[in-house]
């Protein structure tokens, strides 16, 4: 029997609630499936850890999770700690050194869930956003000088490398090719940002020549927000920079009904390092401890984890179970307008796993 080692990093806020729900579901799935099991190691890194130790994770933190098959992450963010510290101290401190350069964010309207857009179903809205996850606006390049004086200056430099853009572009074209519509939209802002974004456009055209069977088009990011709302059916796979895709993926999640259901994979496609799977939502301190966090984003991230591990049948079974549960409004949490609790949704998905023949 195959045993996958999973590093669970629940983090802060509702992260702890949804990750424990996710592990329950993954274990139930492994049991139902047979043939594989999970060994989960828990790491209590995050805001509370910071308050005790002055850092978000131990100095050798990455060494402790480097050999795991995958990482299941909750969320980082703490009301008493500045957001840039929690982000750079944990999530980016894992993503960047582990070279998880492809951040993949599928968006689809699941059964039983209504889009805020009129007359839009999963036929019109079935997208995957590929976010460059290693450089760009999140490169961390910049600085401050004359701090505290009237001359104060601050820069955040978006830094793009040809190698970085080429690899994410190839990844996106490959992903687009694997989907039925074989269609990619390359998003930039190459009218105003006249250096790096122009390089993106050039690289897109070069890489496109290797993927003659993929139809592709270009879009400026501002116009893209409009297209997502007005003509969602014209979109399939999307590739964009770290910041642009961050913003577009929140819009995508909202258009698909709730941030609470959206999943993410932070992939190191070369598999030199473990990849990391997480719900797209944050730590949501306003609902923390109430037991009403939507665990579906974590479950769906679990599906992406199973696919990455090569457990396609199990992934399909879990997705089917999730869809069976979202189809039933009794199992909608408050973010979807319902009254269900995290526990009720989790129990329902486990029940569906036992019954589902994927
Ligand atoms: C995301 C989040 C993070 C990001 C935040 C928490 C810093 O919004 O994963 O989309 O911007 O990368
Ligand atoms: Mg975001």
Coordinates of C-alpha atoms in Angstrom, one line a residue, residues 1-5 30 34-39 69 309-311:
X1 CA 0.0 0.0 0.0
X2 CA 1.2 3.4 -0.9
X3 CA 1.5 6.0 1.8
X4 CA 1.6 9.7 0.9
X5 CA 3.2 12.0 3.5
X30 CA -8.3 6.8 1.1
X34 CA -8.0 1.4 -0.8
X35 CA -4.5 1.1 -2.3
X36 CA -3.2 4.3 -0.6
X37 CA -3.1 6.1 2.7
X38 CA -2.0 9.4 4.1
X39 CA 0.4 10.1 6.8
X69 CA 4.8 14.4 -1.0
X309 CA -0.1 12.7 -6.7
X310 CA -1.4 10.7 -9.6
X311 CA -4.5 9.5 -7.8

